[in-house]
């Protein structure tokens, strides 16, 4: 019988909760606002969705295979606030008490663990629900994989499936990778093609469908300035695509 598998982006939810809530402390003086917010969000989803399986994924460190490809990947991000850092361990202890599996892997991001678990979990028509605040997960959407995005504070979420992705972006999940390859992503310091934003990238993908076809047809693209941007940004786009792809085939799973 098909089951429902909830895969949670623990790093994303803890950060959201930390910045959404005022600093709270336990009687012993430990900071607790991120853990409290995380538990609140997770509890609501567990109650509503009633999954048979749950896994929470965390980033292990900033050094990953992506920083090997591009040293400046996420290089602009500030250090984790001192009030938040110890709450990651507190959150893992809470999950252990709840009997919920949590995962992290050196050299990989939480996204890669999420992608691998989602791929495996969706086998045999099982339903996978990814709880995250990261739009990178949109590339993982399939008939059996949906994304529940956190939107406002710790209380508002938005469900994304194939239909929602098509309605909002006019794209298939795999094209979300090429969208980021063209327009870049300031939050991850992915360069994309200089001078190309979301609107232009969407137009290019609507006409040429994928990055490889865009780059193979630069001479046919309307606008001398745009053609020059694409020609000059060819290598950057290809690198950005590598950085944007979630590894869904991690070993050991």
PDB file of C-alpha atoms in Angstrom, residues 20-247:
ATOM      1  CA  UNK A  20      10.328  35.102  12.685  1.00  0.00           C
ATOM      2  CA  UNK A  21      10.179  34.888  16.467  1.00  0.00           C
ATOM      3  CA  UNK A  22      11.660  37.009  19.245  1.00  0.00           C
ATOM      4  CA  UNK A  23      14.517  35.507  21.209  1.00  0.00           C
ATOM      5  CA  UNK A  24      13.235  33.062  23.810  1.00  0.00           C
ATOM      6  CA  UNK A  25      15.234  31.285  26.496  1.00  0.00           C
ATOM      7  CA  UNK A  26      14.756  28.285  28.716  1.00  0.00           C
ATOM      8  CA  UNK A  27      14.965  28.579  32.521  1.00  0.00           C
ATOM      9  CA  UNK A  28      18.605  27.596  32.141  1.00  0.00           C
ATOM     10  CA  UNK A  29      19.295  30.445  29.717  1.00  0.00           C
ATOM     11  CA  UNK A  30      19.490  28.422  26.485  1.00  0.00           C
ATOM     12  CA  UNK A  31      18.030  30.099  23.408  1.00  0.00           C
ATOM     13  CA  UNK A  32      14.903  28.286  22.238  1.00  0.00           C
ATOM     14  CA  UNK A  33      12.976  30.460  19.759  1.00  0.00           C
ATOM     15  CA  UNK A  34      14.118  28.577  16.637  1.00  0.00           C
ATOM     16  CA  UNK A  35      13.426  25.161  18.164  1.00  0.00           C
ATOM     17  CA  UNK A  36      10.023  26.320  19.397  1.00  0.00           C
ATOM     18  CA  UNK A  37       9.090  27.671  15.972  1.00  0.00           C
ATOM     19  CA  UNK A  38      10.412  24.557  14.245  1.00  0.00           C
ATOM     20  CA  UNK A  39       8.405  22.281  16.533  1.00  0.00           C
ATOM     21  CA  UNK A  40       5.287  24.378  15.984  1.00  0.00           C
ATOM     22  CA  UNK A  41       5.560  24.209  12.187  1.00  0.00           C
ATOM     23  CA  UNK A  42       6.395  20.512  12.158  1.00  0.00           C
ATOM     24  CA  UNK A  43       3.610  19.674  14.587  1.00  0.00           C
ATOM     25  CA  UNK A  44       0.985  21.394  12.446  1.00  0.00           C
ATOM     26  CA  UNK A  45       2.088  19.573   9.304  1.00  0.00           C
ATOM     27  CA  UNK A  46       2.250  16.210  11.077  1.00  0.00           C
ATOM     28  CA  UNK A  47      -1.261  16.697  12.399  1.00  0.00           C
ATOM     29  CA  UNK A  48      -2.662  17.775   9.042  1.00  0.00           C
ATOM     30  CA  UNK A  49      -0.849  15.360   6.725  1.00  0.00           C
ATOM     31  CA  UNK A  50      -0.535  12.282   8.964  1.00  0.00           C
ATOM     32  CA  UNK A  51       2.563  10.888   7.180  1.00  0.00           C
ATOM     33  CA  UNK A  52       3.645   7.315   7.791  1.00  0.00           C
ATOM     34  CA  UNK A  53       7.340   8.222   7.467  1.00  0.00           C
ATOM     35  CA  UNK A  54       9.246  11.398   8.390  1.00  0.00           C
ATOM     36  CA  UNK A  55      12.857  12.497   7.900  1.00  0.00           C
ATOM     37  CA  UNK A  56      14.465  15.850   8.689  1.00  0.00           C
ATOM     38  CA  UNK A  57      17.532  16.980   6.710  1.00  0.00           C
ATOM     39  CA  UNK A  58      20.231  19.439   7.770  1.00  0.00           C
ATOM     40  CA  UNK A  59      23.238  21.124   6.182  1.00  0.00           C
ATOM     41  CA  UNK A  60      26.435  19.691   7.660  1.00  0.00           C
ATOM     42  CA  UNK A  61      28.832  22.524   6.823  1.00  0.00           C
ATOM     43  CA  UNK A  62      29.404  25.269   4.286  1.00  0.00           C
ATOM     44  CA  UNK A  63      32.050  23.232   2.478  1.00  0.00           C
ATOM     45  CA  UNK A  64      30.359  21.062  -0.160  1.00  0.00           C
ATOM     46  CA  UNK A  65      31.028  19.751  -3.643  1.00  0.00           C
ATOM     47  CA  UNK A  66      29.540  23.030  -4.894  1.00  0.00           C
ATOM     48  CA  UNK A  67      32.192  25.135  -3.168  1.00  0.00           C
ATOM     49  CA  UNK A  68      34.730  22.877  -4.864  1.00  0.00           C
ATOM     50  CA  UNK A  69      33.234  23.934  -8.196  1.00  0.00           C
ATOM     51  CA  UNK A  70      32.838  27.598  -7.258  1.00  0.00           C
ATOM     52  CA  UNK A  71      34.589  28.938  -4.179  1.00  0.00           C
ATOM     53  CA  UNK A  72      32.202  31.892  -3.887  1.00  0.00           C
ATOM     54  CA  UNK A  73      29.090  29.706  -3.720  1.00  0.00           C
ATOM     55  CA  UNK A  74      27.017  31.096  -0.819  1.00  0.00           C
ATOM     56  CA  UNK A  75      30.125  33.097   0.028  1.00  0.00           C
ATOM     57  CA  UNK A  76      28.165  36.288   0.693  1.00  0.00           C
ATOM     58  CA  UNK A  77      26.141  34.812   3.545  1.00  0.00           C
ATOM     59  CA  UNK A  78      26.737  36.085   7.050  1.00  0.00           C
ATOM     60  CA  UNK A  79      27.847  33.716   9.777  1.00  0.00           C
ATOM     61  CA  UNK A  80      25.102  31.885  11.659  1.00  0.00           C
ATOM     62  CA  UNK A  81      24.009  34.031  14.630  1.00  0.00           C
ATOM     63  CA  UNK A  82      25.486  32.872  17.926  1.00  0.00           C
ATOM     64  CA  UNK A  83      21.969  32.613  19.362  1.00  0.00           C
ATOM     65  CA  UNK A  84      20.941  30.200  16.594  1.00  0.00           C
ATOM     66  CA  UNK A  85      23.956  27.874  16.315  1.00  0.00           C
ATOM     67  CA  UNK A  86      23.342  25.820  19.486  1.00  0.00           C
ATOM     68  CA  UNK A  87      19.669  25.404  18.591  1.00  0.00           C
ATOM     69  CA  UNK A  88      20.555  23.027  15.764  1.00  0.00           C
ATOM     70  CA  UNK A  89      21.805  20.494  18.294  1.00  0.00           C
ATOM     71  CA  UNK A  90      18.773  21.127  20.498  1.00  0.00           C
ATOM     72  CA  UNK A  91      16.522  20.497  17.521  1.00  0.00           C
ATOM     73  CA  UNK A  92      18.257  17.204  16.731  1.00  0.00           C
ATOM     74  CA  UNK A  93      17.841  16.123  20.352  1.00  0.00           C
ATOM     75  CA  UNK A  94      14.143  16.984  20.140  1.00  0.00           C
ATOM     76  CA  UNK A  95      13.753  14.926  16.969  1.00  0.00           C
ATOM     77  CA  UNK A  96      15.508  11.989  18.581  1.00  0.00           C
ATOM     78  CA  UNK A  97      13.129  12.203  21.534  1.00  0.00           C
ATOM     79  CA  UNK A  98      10.202  12.241  19.092  1.00  0.00           C
ATOM     80  CA  UNK A  99      11.554   9.195  17.299  1.00  0.00           C
ATOM     81  CA  UNK A 100      12.043  11.136  14.054  1.00  0.00           C
ATOM     82  CA  UNK A 101      15.047  10.369  11.862  1.00  0.00           C
ATOM     83  CA  UNK A 102      17.354  13.254  10.982  1.00  0.00           C
ATOM     84  CA  UNK A 103      20.088  13.256   8.337  1.00  0.00           C
ATOM     85  CA  UNK A 104      23.166  15.297   7.444  1.00  0.00           C
ATOM     86  CA  UNK A 105      26.157  14.482   5.247  1.00  0.00           C
ATOM     87  CA  UNK A 106      29.607  16.026   4.937  1.00  0.00           C
ATOM     88  CA  UNK A 107      30.181  17.537   1.494  1.00  0.00           C
ATOM     89  CA  UNK A 108      26.483  17.805   0.663  1.00  0.00           C
ATOM     90  CA  UNK A 109      23.637  20.168   1.400  1.00  0.00           C
ATOM     91  CA  UNK A 110      20.305  19.346   2.971  1.00  0.00           C
ATOM     92  CA  UNK A 111      18.824  19.812  -0.520  1.00  0.00           C
ATOM     93  CA  UNK A 112      20.769  16.828  -1.824  1.00  0.00           C
ATOM     94  CA  UNK A 113      19.589  14.573   0.983  1.00  0.00           C
ATOM     95  CA  UNK A 114      16.033  15.818   0.410  1.00  0.00           C
ATOM     96  CA  UNK A 115      16.295  15.104  -3.319  1.00  0.00           C
ATOM     97  CA  UNK A 116      17.688  11.612  -2.776  1.00  0.00           C
ATOM     98  CA  UNK A 117      15.059  10.706  -0.169  1.00  0.00           C
ATOM     99  CA  UNK A 118      12.282  12.169  -2.322  1.00  0.00           C
ATOM    100  CA  UNK A 119      13.374  10.111  -5.325  1.00  0.00           C
ATOM    101  CA  UNK A 120      13.535   6.931  -3.296  1.00  0.00           C
ATOM    102  CA  UNK A 121      10.372   7.691  -1.371  1.00  0.00           C
ATOM    103  CA  UNK A 122       8.311   8.305  -4.496  1.00  0.00           C
ATOM    104  CA  UNK A 123       8.993   4.791  -5.778  1.00  0.00           C
ATOM    105  CA  UNK A 124       6.003   2.457  -6.065  1.00  0.00           C
ATOM    106  CA  UNK A 125       3.652   5.449  -6.228  1.00  0.00           C
ATOM    107  CA  UNK A 126       4.325   6.547  -2.652  1.00  0.00           C
ATOM    108  CA  UNK A 127       3.499  10.202  -1.923  1.00  0.00           C
ATOM    109  CA  UNK A 128       6.298  12.547  -0.872  1.00  0.00           C
ATOM    110  CA  UNK A 129       5.738  15.955   0.703  1.00  0.00           C
ATOM    111  CA  UNK A 130       8.756  18.265   1.069  1.00  0.00           C
ATOM    112  CA  UNK A 131       8.442  20.934   3.770  1.00  0.00           C
ATOM    113  CA  UNK A 132      10.861  23.786   3.072  1.00  0.00           C
ATOM    114  CA  UNK A 133      11.275  27.490   2.497  1.00  0.00           C
ATOM    115  CA  UNK A 134      13.664  26.955  -0.423  1.00  0.00           C
ATOM    116  CA  UNK A 135      12.366  27.226  -3.983  1.00  0.00           C
ATOM    117  CA  UNK A 136      15.256  25.075  -5.185  1.00  0.00           C
ATOM    118  CA  UNK A 137      13.043  22.123  -4.253  1.00  0.00           C
ATOM    119  CA  UNK A 138      10.679  22.994  -7.114  1.00  0.00           C
ATOM    120  CA  UNK A 139      12.971  21.021  -9.424  1.00  0.00           C
ATOM    121  CA  UNK A 140      12.063  17.902  -7.425  1.00  0.00           C
ATOM    122  CA  UNK A 141       8.317  18.101  -8.071  1.00  0.00           C
ATOM    123  CA  UNK A 142       6.774  15.112  -9.844  1.00  0.00           C
ATOM    124  CA  UNK A 143       3.372  13.437  -9.962  1.00  0.00           C
ATOM    125  CA  UNK A 144       4.238  11.915  -6.586  1.00  0.00           C
ATOM    126  CA  UNK A 145       6.342  14.704  -5.057  1.00  0.00           C
ATOM    127  CA  UNK A 146       4.874  17.988  -3.844  1.00  0.00           C
ATOM    128  CA  UNK A 147       6.475  20.924  -2.058  1.00  0.00           C
ATOM    129  CA  UNK A 148       4.949  22.701   0.920  1.00  0.00           C
ATOM    130  CA  UNK A 149       6.585  26.137   1.034  1.00  0.00           C
ATOM    131  CA  UNK A 150       6.739  28.220   4.182  1.00  0.00           C
ATOM    132  CA  UNK A 151       5.622  31.723   3.304  1.00  0.00           C
ATOM    133  CA  UNK A 152       4.891  33.977   6.270  1.00  0.00           C
ATOM    134  CA  UNK A 153       6.278  33.611   9.759  1.00  0.00           C
ATOM    135  CA  UNK A 154       5.743  30.106  11.086  1.00  0.00           C
ATOM    136  CA  UNK A 155       2.062  29.757  10.264  1.00  0.00           C
ATOM    137  CA  UNK A 156       1.484  30.207   6.527  1.00  0.00           C
ATOM    138  CA  UNK A 157       2.414  27.602   3.912  1.00  0.00           C
ATOM    139  CA  UNK A 158       1.691  27.176   0.203  1.00  0.00           C
ATOM    140  CA  UNK A 159       1.443  23.864  -1.635  1.00  0.00           C
ATOM    141  CA  UNK A 160       3.210  23.478  -4.987  1.00  0.00           C
ATOM    142  CA  UNK A 161       2.648  20.669  -7.474  1.00  0.00           C
ATOM    143  CA  UNK A 162       3.082  20.285 -11.230  1.00  0.00           C
ATOM    144  CA  UNK A 163      -0.037  22.338 -11.970  1.00  0.00           C
ATOM    145  CA  UNK A 164       0.971  25.181  -9.651  1.00  0.00           C
ATOM    146  CA  UNK A 165       4.460  25.306 -11.145  1.00  0.00           C
ATOM    147  CA  UNK A 166       3.057  25.460 -14.662  1.00  0.00           C
ATOM    148  CA  UNK A 167       0.534  28.126 -13.719  1.00  0.00           C
ATOM    149  CA  UNK A 168       3.030  30.389 -11.965  1.00  0.00           C
ATOM    150  CA  UNK A 169       6.163  29.940 -14.088  1.00  0.00           C
ATOM    151  CA  UNK A 170       4.978  28.148 -17.221  1.00  0.00           C
ATOM    152  CA  UNK A 171       7.789  25.654 -16.659  1.00  0.00           C
ATOM    153  CA  UNK A 172       8.373  22.002 -15.929  1.00  0.00           C
ATOM    154  CA  UNK A 173      10.420  21.104 -12.818  1.00  0.00           C
ATOM    155  CA  UNK A 174      13.637  20.418 -14.747  1.00  0.00           C
ATOM    156  CA  UNK A 175      13.396  23.850 -16.351  1.00  0.00           C
ATOM    157  CA  UNK A 176      13.671  25.471 -12.918  1.00  0.00           C
ATOM    158  CA  UNK A 177      17.342  24.495 -13.003  1.00  0.00           C
ATOM    159  CA  UNK A 178      17.866  26.282 -16.319  1.00  0.00           C
ATOM    160  CA  UNK A 179      15.925  29.282 -15.043  1.00  0.00           C
ATOM    161  CA  UNK A 180      18.440  29.681 -12.233  1.00  0.00           C
ATOM    162  CA  UNK A 181      21.330  29.019 -14.638  1.00  0.00           C
ATOM    163  CA  UNK A 182      20.220  32.010 -16.703  1.00  0.00           C
ATOM    164  CA  UNK A 183      19.073  34.480 -14.050  1.00  0.00           C
ATOM    165  CA  UNK A 184      21.349  33.395 -11.194  1.00  0.00           C
ATOM    166  CA  UNK A 185      20.425  33.428  -7.541  1.00  0.00           C
ATOM    167  CA  UNK A 186      21.677  36.158  -5.218  1.00  0.00           C
ATOM    168  CA  UNK A 187      20.751  34.172  -2.095  1.00  0.00           C
ATOM    169  CA  UNK A 188      23.139  31.357  -3.081  1.00  0.00           C
ATOM    170  CA  UNK A 189      25.600  33.628  -4.920  1.00  0.00           C
ATOM    171  CA  UNK A 190      25.010  31.730  -8.168  1.00  0.00           C
ATOM    172  CA  UNK A 191      26.124  34.132 -10.912  1.00  0.00           C
ATOM    173  CA  UNK A 192      23.873  33.198 -13.840  1.00  0.00           C
ATOM    174  CA  UNK A 193      24.233  35.417 -16.908  1.00  0.00           C
ATOM    175  CA  UNK A 194      25.040  39.023 -16.089  1.00  0.00           C
ATOM    176  CA  UNK A 195      22.188  41.338 -17.037  1.00  0.00           C
ATOM    177  CA  UNK A 196      19.531  38.629 -17.395  1.00  0.00           C
ATOM    178  CA  UNK A 197      16.695  38.579 -14.878  1.00  0.00           C
ATOM    179  CA  UNK A 198      13.725  36.318 -14.328  1.00  0.00           C
ATOM    180  CA  UNK A 199      11.498  37.915 -16.973  1.00  0.00           C
ATOM    181  CA  UNK A 200      14.054  37.522 -19.768  1.00  0.00           C
ATOM    182  CA  UNK A 201      15.063  34.040 -18.622  1.00  0.00           C
ATOM    183  CA  UNK A 202      11.434  32.900 -18.696  1.00  0.00           C
ATOM    184  CA  UNK A 203      10.993  34.277 -22.209  1.00  0.00           C
ATOM    185  CA  UNK A 204      14.090  32.426 -23.399  1.00  0.00           C
ATOM    186  CA  UNK A 205      12.925  29.155 -21.879  1.00  0.00           C
ATOM    187  CA  UNK A 206       9.430  29.608 -23.296  1.00  0.00           C
ATOM    188  CA  UNK A 207      10.952  29.862 -26.765  1.00  0.00           C
ATOM    189  CA  UNK A 208      13.906  27.463 -26.547  1.00  0.00           C
ATOM    190  CA  UNK A 209      12.845  25.164 -23.650  1.00  0.00           C
ATOM    191  CA  UNK A 210      16.266  24.523 -22.057  1.00  0.00           C
ATOM    192  CA  UNK A 211      19.662  26.112 -21.513  1.00  0.00           C
ATOM    193  CA  UNK A 212      21.509  24.002 -24.067  1.00  0.00           C
ATOM    194  CA  UNK A 213      19.088  25.021 -26.812  1.00  0.00           C
ATOM    195  CA  UNK A 214      19.283  28.672 -25.767  1.00  0.00           C
ATOM    196  CA  UNK A 215      23.077  28.616 -26.022  1.00  0.00           C
ATOM    197  CA  UNK A 216      22.952  26.756 -29.335  1.00  0.00           C
ATOM    198  CA  UNK A 217      20.692  29.463 -30.802  1.00  0.00           C
ATOM    199  CA  UNK A 218      22.302  32.648 -29.528  1.00  0.00           C
ATOM    200  CA  UNK A 219      22.544  34.007 -33.067  1.00  0.00           C
ATOM    201  CA  UNK A 220      18.757  33.630 -33.412  1.00  0.00           C
ATOM    202  CA  UNK A 221      17.864  35.438 -30.172  1.00  0.00           C
ATOM    203  CA  UNK A 222      16.175  38.807 -30.658  1.00  0.00           C
ATOM    204  CA  UNK A 223      18.249  41.790 -29.573  1.00  0.00           C
ATOM    205  CA  UNK A 224      21.931  42.480 -30.105  1.00  0.00           C
ATOM    206  CA  UNK A 225      22.483  43.326 -26.441  1.00  0.00           C
ATOM    207  CA  UNK A 226      20.842  40.119 -25.253  1.00  0.00           C
ATOM    208  CA  UNK A 227      22.869  38.041 -27.701  1.00  0.00           C
ATOM    209  CA  UNK A 228      26.050  39.623 -26.355  1.00  0.00           C
ATOM    210  CA  UNK A 229      25.033  38.882 -22.751  1.00  0.00           C
ATOM    211  CA  UNK A 230      24.417  35.250 -23.585  1.00  0.00           C
ATOM    212  CA  UNK A 231      27.654  34.880 -25.515  1.00  0.00           C
ATOM    213  CA  UNK A 232      29.684  36.522 -22.761  1.00  0.00           C
ATOM    214  CA  UNK A 233      27.855  34.595 -20.053  1.00  0.00           C
ATOM    215  CA  UNK A 234      27.940  31.158 -21.673  1.00  0.00           C
ATOM    216  CA  UNK A 235      30.447  29.608 -19.255  1.00  0.00           C
ATOM    217  CA  UNK A 236      28.844  31.284 -16.268  1.00  0.00           C
ATOM    218  CA  UNK A 237      25.467  29.831 -17.240  1.00  0.00           C
ATOM    219  CA  UNK A 238      26.891  26.326 -17.548  1.00  0.00           C
ATOM    220  CA  UNK A 239      28.611  26.618 -14.168  1.00  0.00           C
ATOM    221  CA  UNK A 240      25.440  28.014 -12.618  1.00  0.00           C
ATOM    222  CA  UNK A 241      23.480  25.041 -13.881  1.00  0.00           C
ATOM    223  CA  UNK A 242      25.942  22.671 -12.198  1.00  0.00           C
ATOM    224  CA  UNK A 243      25.554  24.572  -8.945  1.00  0.00           C
ATOM    225  CA  UNK A 244      21.760  24.584  -9.179  1.00  0.00           C
ATOM    226  CA  UNK A 245      21.255  20.868  -9.764  1.00  0.00           C
ATOM    227  CA  UNK A 246      20.199  18.947  -6.649  1.00  0.00           C
ATOM    228  CA  UNK A 247      22.022  15.617  -6.355  1.00  0.00           C
TER     229      UNK A 247
END
